mmCIF file of C-alpha atoms in Angstrom:
data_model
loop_
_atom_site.group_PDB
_atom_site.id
_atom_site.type_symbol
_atom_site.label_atom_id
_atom_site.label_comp_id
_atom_site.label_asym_id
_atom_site.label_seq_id
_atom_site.Cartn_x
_atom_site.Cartn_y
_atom_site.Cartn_z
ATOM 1 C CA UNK Q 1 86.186 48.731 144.318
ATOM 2 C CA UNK Q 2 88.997 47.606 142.291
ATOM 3 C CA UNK Q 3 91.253 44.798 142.902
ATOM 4 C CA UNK Q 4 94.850 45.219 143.865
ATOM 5 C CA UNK Q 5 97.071 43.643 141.037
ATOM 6 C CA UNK Q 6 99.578 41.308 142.665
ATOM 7 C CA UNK Q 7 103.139 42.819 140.904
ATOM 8 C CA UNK Q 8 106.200 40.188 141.481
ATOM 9 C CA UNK Q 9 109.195 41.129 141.535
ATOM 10 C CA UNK Q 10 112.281 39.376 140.622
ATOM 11 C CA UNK Q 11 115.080 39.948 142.914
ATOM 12 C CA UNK Q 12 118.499 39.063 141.768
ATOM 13 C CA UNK Q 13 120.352 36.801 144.055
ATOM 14 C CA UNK Q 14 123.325 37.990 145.764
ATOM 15 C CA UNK Q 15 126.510 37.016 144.653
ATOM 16 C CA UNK Q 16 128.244 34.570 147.392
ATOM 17 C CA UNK Q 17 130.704 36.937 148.687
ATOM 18 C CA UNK Q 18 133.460 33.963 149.058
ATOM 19 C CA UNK Q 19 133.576 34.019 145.196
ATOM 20 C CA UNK Q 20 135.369 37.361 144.602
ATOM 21 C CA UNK Q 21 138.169 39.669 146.428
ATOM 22 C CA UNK Q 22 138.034 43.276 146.436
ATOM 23 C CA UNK Q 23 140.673 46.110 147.121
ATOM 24 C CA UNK Q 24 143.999 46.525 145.027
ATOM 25 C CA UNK Q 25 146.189 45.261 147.538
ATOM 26 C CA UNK Q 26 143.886 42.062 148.307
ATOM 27 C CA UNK Q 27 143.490 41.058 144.820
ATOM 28 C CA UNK Q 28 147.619 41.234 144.173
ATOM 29 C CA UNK Q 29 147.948 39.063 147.001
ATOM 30 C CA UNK Q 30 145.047 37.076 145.889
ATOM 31 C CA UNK Q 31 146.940 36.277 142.678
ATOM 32 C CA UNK Q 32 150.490 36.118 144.122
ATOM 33 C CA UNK Q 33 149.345 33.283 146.587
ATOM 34 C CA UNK Q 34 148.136 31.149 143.554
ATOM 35 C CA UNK Q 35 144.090 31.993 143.443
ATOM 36 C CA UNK Q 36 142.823 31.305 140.346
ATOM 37 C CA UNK Q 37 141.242 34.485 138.865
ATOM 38 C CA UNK Q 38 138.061 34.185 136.825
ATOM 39 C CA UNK Q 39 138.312 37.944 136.027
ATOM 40 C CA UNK Q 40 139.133 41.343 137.387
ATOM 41 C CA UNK Q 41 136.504 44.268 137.106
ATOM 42 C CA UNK Q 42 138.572 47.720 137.601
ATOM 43 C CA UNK Q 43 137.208 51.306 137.291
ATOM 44 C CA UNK Q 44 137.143 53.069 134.572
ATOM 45 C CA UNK Q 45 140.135 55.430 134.478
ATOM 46 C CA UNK Q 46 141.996 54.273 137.501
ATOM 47 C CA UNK Q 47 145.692 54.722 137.674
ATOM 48 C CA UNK Q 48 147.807 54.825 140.705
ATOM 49 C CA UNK Q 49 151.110 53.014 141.744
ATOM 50 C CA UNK Q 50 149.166 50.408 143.223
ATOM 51 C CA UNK Q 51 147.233 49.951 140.515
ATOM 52 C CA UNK Q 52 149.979 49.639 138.137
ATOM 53 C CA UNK Q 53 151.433 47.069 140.095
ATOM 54 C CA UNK Q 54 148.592 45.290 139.210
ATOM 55 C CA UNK Q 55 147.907 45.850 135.817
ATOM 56 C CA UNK Q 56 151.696 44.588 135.154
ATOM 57 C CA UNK Q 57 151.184 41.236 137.813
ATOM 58 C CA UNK Q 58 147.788 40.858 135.498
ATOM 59 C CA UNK Q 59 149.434 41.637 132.182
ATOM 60 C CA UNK Q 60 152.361 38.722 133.430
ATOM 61 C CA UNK Q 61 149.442 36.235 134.126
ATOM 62 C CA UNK Q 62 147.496 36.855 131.001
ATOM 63 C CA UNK Q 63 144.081 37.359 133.700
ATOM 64 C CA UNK Q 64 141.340 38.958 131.905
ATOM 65 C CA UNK Q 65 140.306 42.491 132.732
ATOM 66 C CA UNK Q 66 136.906 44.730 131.980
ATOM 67 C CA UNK Q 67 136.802 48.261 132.603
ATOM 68 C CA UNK Q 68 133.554 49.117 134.207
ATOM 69 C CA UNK Q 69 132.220 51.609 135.166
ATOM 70 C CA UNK Q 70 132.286 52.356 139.055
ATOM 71 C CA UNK Q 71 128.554 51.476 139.336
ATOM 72 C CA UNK Q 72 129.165 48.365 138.022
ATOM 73 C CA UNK Q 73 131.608 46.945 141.193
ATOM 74 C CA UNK Q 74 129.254 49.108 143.719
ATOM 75 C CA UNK Q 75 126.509 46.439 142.967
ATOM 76 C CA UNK Q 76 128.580 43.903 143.932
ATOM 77 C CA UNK Q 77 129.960 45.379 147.074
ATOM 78 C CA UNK Q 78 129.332 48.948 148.569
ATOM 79 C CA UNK Q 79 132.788 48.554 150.991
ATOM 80 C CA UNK Q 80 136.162 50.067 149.910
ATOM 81 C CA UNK Q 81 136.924 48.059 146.718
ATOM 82 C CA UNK Q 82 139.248 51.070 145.401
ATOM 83 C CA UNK Q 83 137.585 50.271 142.006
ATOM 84 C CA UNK Q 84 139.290 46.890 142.282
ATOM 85 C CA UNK Q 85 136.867 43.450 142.087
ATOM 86 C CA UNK Q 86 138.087 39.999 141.091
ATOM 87 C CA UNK Q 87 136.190 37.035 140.673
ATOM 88 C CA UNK Q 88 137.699 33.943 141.957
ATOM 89 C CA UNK Q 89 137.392 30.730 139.588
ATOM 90 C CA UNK Q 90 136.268 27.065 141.661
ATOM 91 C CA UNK Q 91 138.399 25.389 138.274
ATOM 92 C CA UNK Q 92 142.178 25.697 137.497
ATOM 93 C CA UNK Q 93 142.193 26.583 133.945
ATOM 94 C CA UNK Q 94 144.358 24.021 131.535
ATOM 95 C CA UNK Q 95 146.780 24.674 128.952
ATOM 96 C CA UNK Q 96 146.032 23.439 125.359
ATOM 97 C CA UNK Q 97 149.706 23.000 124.693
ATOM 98 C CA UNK Q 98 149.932 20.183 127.088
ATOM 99 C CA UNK Q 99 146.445 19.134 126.533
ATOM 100 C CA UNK Q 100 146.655 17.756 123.085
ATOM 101 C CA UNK Q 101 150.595 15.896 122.935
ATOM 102 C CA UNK Q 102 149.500 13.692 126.147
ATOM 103 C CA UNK Q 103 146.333 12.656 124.226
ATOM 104 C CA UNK Q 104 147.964 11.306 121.322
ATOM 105 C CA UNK Q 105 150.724 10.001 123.974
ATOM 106 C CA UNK Q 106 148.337 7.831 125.250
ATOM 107 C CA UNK Q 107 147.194 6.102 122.072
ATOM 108 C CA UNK Q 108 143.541 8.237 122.348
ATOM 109 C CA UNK Q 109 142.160 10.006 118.959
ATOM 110 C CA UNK Q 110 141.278 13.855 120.289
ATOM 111 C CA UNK Q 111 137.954 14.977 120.654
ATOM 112 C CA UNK Q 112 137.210 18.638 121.684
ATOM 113 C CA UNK Q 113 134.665 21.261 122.053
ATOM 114 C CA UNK Q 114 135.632 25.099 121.308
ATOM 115 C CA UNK Q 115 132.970 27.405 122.694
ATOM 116 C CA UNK Q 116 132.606 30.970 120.932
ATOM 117 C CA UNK Q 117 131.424 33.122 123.025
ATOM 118 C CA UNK Q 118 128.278 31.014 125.220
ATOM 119 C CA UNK Q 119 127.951 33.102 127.447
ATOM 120 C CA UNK Q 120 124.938 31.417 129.754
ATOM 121 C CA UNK Q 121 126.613 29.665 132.711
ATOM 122 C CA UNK Q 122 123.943 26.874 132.344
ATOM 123 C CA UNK Q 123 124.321 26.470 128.856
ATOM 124 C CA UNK Q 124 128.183 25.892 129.552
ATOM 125 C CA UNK Q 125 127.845 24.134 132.361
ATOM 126 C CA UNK Q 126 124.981 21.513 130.438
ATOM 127 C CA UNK Q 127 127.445 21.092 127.575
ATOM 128 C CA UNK Q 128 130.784 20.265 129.744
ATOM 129 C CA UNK Q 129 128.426 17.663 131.715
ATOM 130 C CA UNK Q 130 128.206 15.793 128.184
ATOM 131 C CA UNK Q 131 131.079 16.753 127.094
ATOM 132 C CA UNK Q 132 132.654 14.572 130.433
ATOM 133 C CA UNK Q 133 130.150 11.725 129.821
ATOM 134 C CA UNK Q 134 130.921 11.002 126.158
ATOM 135 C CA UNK Q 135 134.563 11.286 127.486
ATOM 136 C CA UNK Q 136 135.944 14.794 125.633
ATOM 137 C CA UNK Q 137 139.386 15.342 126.346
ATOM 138 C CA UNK Q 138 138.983 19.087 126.957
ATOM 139 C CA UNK Q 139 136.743 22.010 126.254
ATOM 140 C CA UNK Q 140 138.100 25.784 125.086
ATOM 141 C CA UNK Q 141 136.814 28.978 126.021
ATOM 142 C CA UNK Q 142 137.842 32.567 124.511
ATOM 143 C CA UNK Q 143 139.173 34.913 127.827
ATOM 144 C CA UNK Q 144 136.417 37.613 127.211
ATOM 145 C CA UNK Q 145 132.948 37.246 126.331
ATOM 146 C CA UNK Q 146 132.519 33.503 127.505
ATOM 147 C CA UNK Q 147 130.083 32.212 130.384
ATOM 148 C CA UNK Q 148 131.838 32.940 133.901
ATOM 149 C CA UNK Q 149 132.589 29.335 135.811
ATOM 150 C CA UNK Q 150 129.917 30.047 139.098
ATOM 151 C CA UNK Q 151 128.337 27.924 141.370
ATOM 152 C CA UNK Q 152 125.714 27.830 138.668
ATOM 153 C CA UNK Q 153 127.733 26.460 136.284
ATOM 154 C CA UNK Q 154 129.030 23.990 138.485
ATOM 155 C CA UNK Q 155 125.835 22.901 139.576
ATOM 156 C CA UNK Q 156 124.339 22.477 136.400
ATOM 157 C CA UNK Q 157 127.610 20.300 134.856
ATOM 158 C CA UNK Q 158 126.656 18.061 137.910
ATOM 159 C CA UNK Q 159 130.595 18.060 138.518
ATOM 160 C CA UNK Q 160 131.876 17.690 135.466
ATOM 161 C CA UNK Q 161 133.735 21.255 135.527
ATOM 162 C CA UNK Q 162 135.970 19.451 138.066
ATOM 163 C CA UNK Q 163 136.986 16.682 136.211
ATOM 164 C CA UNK Q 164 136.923 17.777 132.348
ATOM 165 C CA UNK Q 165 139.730 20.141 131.361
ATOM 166 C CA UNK Q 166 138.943 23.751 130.147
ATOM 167 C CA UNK Q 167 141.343 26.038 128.557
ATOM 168 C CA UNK Q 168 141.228 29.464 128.423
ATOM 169 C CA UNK Q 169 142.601 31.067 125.551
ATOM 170 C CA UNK Q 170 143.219 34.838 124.463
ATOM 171 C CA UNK Q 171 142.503 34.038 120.693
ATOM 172 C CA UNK Q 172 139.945 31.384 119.555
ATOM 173 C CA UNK Q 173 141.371 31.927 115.730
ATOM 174 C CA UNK Q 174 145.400 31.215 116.702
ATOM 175 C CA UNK Q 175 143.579 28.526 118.746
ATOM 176 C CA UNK Q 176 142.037 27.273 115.868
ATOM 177 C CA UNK Q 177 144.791 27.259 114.082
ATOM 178 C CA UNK Q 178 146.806 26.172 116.348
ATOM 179 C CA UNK Q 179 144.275 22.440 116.738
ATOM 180 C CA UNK Q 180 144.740 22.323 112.822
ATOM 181 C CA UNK Q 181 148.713 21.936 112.894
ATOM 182 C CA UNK Q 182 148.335 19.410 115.875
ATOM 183 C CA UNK Q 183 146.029 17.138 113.306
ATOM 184 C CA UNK Q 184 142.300 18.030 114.246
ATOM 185 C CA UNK Q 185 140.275 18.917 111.842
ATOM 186 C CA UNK Q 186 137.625 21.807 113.013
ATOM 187 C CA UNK Q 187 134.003 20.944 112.407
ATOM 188 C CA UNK Q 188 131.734 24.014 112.775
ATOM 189 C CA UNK Q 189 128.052 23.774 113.657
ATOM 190 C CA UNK Q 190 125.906 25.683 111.937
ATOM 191 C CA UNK Q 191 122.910 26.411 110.191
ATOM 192 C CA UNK Q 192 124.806 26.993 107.066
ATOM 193 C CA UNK Q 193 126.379 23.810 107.195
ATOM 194 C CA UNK Q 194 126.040 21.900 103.338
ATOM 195 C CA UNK Q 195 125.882 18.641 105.327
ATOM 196 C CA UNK Q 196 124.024 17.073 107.715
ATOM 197 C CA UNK Q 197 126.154 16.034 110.840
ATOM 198 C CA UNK Q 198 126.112 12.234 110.434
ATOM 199 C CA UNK Q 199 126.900 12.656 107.360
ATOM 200 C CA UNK Q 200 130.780 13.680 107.902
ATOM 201 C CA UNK Q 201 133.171 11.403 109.906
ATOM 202 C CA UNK Q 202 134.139 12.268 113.536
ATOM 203 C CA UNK Q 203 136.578 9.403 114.041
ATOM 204 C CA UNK Q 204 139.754 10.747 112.893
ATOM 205 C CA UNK Q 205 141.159 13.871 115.633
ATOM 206 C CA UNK Q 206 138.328 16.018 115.795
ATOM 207 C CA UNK Q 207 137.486 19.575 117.243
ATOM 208 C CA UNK Q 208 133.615 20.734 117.142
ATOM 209 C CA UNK Q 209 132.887 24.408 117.303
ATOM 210 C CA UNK Q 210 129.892 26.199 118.672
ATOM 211 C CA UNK Q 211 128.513 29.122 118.155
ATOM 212 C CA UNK Q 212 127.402 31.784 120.700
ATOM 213 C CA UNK Q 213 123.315 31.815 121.821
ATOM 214 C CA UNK Q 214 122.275 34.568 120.014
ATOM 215 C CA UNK Q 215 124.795 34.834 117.316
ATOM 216 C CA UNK Q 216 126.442 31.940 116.713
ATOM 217 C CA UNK Q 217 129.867 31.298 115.559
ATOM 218 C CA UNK Q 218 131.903 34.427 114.513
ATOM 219 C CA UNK Q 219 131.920 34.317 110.587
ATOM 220 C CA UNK Q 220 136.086 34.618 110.252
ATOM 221 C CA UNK Q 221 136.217 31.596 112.643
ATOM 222 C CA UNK Q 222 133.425 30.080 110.516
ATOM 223 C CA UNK Q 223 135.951 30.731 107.042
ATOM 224 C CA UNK Q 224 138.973 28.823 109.737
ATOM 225 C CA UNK Q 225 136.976 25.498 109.999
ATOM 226 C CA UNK Q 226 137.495 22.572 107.826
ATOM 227 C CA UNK Q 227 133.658 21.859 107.481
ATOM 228 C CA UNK Q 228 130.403 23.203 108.577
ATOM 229 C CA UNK Q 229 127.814 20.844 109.713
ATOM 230 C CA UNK Q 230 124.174 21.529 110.441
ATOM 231 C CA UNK Q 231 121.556 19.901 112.633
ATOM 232 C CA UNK Q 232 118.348 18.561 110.457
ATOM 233 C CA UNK Q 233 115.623 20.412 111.328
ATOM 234 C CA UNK Q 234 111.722 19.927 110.688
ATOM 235 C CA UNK Q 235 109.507 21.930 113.239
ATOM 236 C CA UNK Q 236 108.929 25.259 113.235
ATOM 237 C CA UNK Q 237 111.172 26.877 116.139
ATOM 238 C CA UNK Q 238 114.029 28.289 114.341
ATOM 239 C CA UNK Q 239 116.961 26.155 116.186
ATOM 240 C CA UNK Q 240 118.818 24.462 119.164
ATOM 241 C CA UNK Q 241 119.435 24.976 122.336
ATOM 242 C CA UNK Q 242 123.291 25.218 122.002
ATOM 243 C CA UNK Q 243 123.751 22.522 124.856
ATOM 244 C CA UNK Q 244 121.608 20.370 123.159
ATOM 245 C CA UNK Q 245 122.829 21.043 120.132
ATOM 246 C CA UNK Q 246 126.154 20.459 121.412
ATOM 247 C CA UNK Q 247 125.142 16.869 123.283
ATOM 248 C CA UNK Q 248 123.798 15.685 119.459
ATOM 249 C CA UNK Q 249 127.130 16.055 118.011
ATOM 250 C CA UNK Q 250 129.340 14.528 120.834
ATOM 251 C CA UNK Q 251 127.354 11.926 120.972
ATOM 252 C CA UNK Q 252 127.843 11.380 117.018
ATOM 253 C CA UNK Q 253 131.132 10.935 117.519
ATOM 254 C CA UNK Q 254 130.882 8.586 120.033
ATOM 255 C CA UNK Q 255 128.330 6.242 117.836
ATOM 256 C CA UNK Q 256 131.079 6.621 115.164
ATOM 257 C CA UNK Q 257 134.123 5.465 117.234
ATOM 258 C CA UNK Q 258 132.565 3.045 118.852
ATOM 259 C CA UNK Q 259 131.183 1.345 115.619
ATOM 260 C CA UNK Q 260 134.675 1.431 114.207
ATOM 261 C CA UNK Q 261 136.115 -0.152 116.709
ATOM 262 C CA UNK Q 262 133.696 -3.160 116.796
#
């Protein structure tokens, strides 16, 4: 007689329903009372006065918006979410505009991470819990395609999404550009670098960008950066976990600061 095979199945866990609001109405109020909005799923084609009310309260609060398709927000909740959804965020975002003049106000040399496109919460939340440790004044996220700030992200920063800023930007290139008239220079990682990473100096203002998991960084903000750096490799798995990756070149500029200050 043959065996049974024992099939297991994965079961996605449920999202915590205390992390999003659903309904047009509930989701203006959500953001009139001062929530802070991860991001707002909304059917495909909807369009009613409600709903423009909305879109022009969203548009005013520069809150990032997907259209999905209705299948996408029944997953989350089968009750009457009028093809409305939004994700509440446990962080207040920062702005990068007041981020950088107060670090120079206080005598500090900047040191930032810009994130394009990682888009695993653990992976994000890994890198901001070095990024806090080696004492990086803030870390920058594009609006859309970036890792959604969960309780999984949280728990795998260990805290540090509570205590180091992040700033979410609509444009990672005006961003980029932006850093470069404030004084940092933009050091991207990647395997195309022409130098090793110690072998470039992180003491002067200083903004290291990573690339996304499975692509890495987009090649026009690649063509913005000042220098690309790469990671030494001799094994045989092609690269990095980004987080690690990520930890390696913080903590470069760390070694380097601290040495010239002794």
């Amino acid at each position: 007689m043959e065996r049974k095979k024992n099939v297991v199945r994965h079961h996605r866990a449920p999202i915590d329903k205390s992390t999003y609001v659903f309904g047009t109405r509930a989701v203006i109020e959500a953001i009139k009372s001062g929530k802070e909005i991860e991001k707002i799923l909304v059917r495909k084609g909807l369009s009613n006065e409600l709903s423009r009310e909305l879109f022009s309260l969203v548009r005013e609060m520069d809150i990032p918006v997907q259209n999905v398709p209705v299948e996408r927000i029944d997953r989350i909740t089968r009750k009457n979410h009028q093809g409305v959804l939004a994700f509440l965020s446990p962080i207040t975002y920062q702005k990068l505009e007041n981020i950088i003049p107060g670090i120079y106000e206080k005598g500090e040399v900047p040191l930032l991470l810009v994130l394009d496109k990682i888009s695993d919460v653990r992976n994000f939340g890994a890198i901001a819990r070095s990024a806090e440790v080696a004492g990086a004044h803030a870390i920058v996220v594009p609006e859309k395609g970036a890792a959604q700030v969960n309780a999984d992200a949280l728990k795998t920063s260990a805290g540090a999404l509570n205590m180091i800023p992040v700033c979410r930007v609509k444009s990672l290139r005006e961003t980029i550009v932006f850093l470069q008239e404030s004084g940092l220079r933009i050091l991207a990682a990647t395997e195309k670098g022409d130098k090793n990473y110690f072998e470039t100096s992180m003491q002067e203002p200083t903004a290291i960008l990573m690339g996304a998991e499975d692509k890495g960084i987009e090649p026009e903000l690649l063509k913005l950066a000042d220098e690309w750096v790469k990671i030494p490799q001799f094994g045989q798995i092609a690269s990095l976990n980004v987080s690690v990756a990520a930890s390696v070149l913080i903590f470069e500029a760390v070694r380097q600061r601290m040495q010239a200050s002794s």
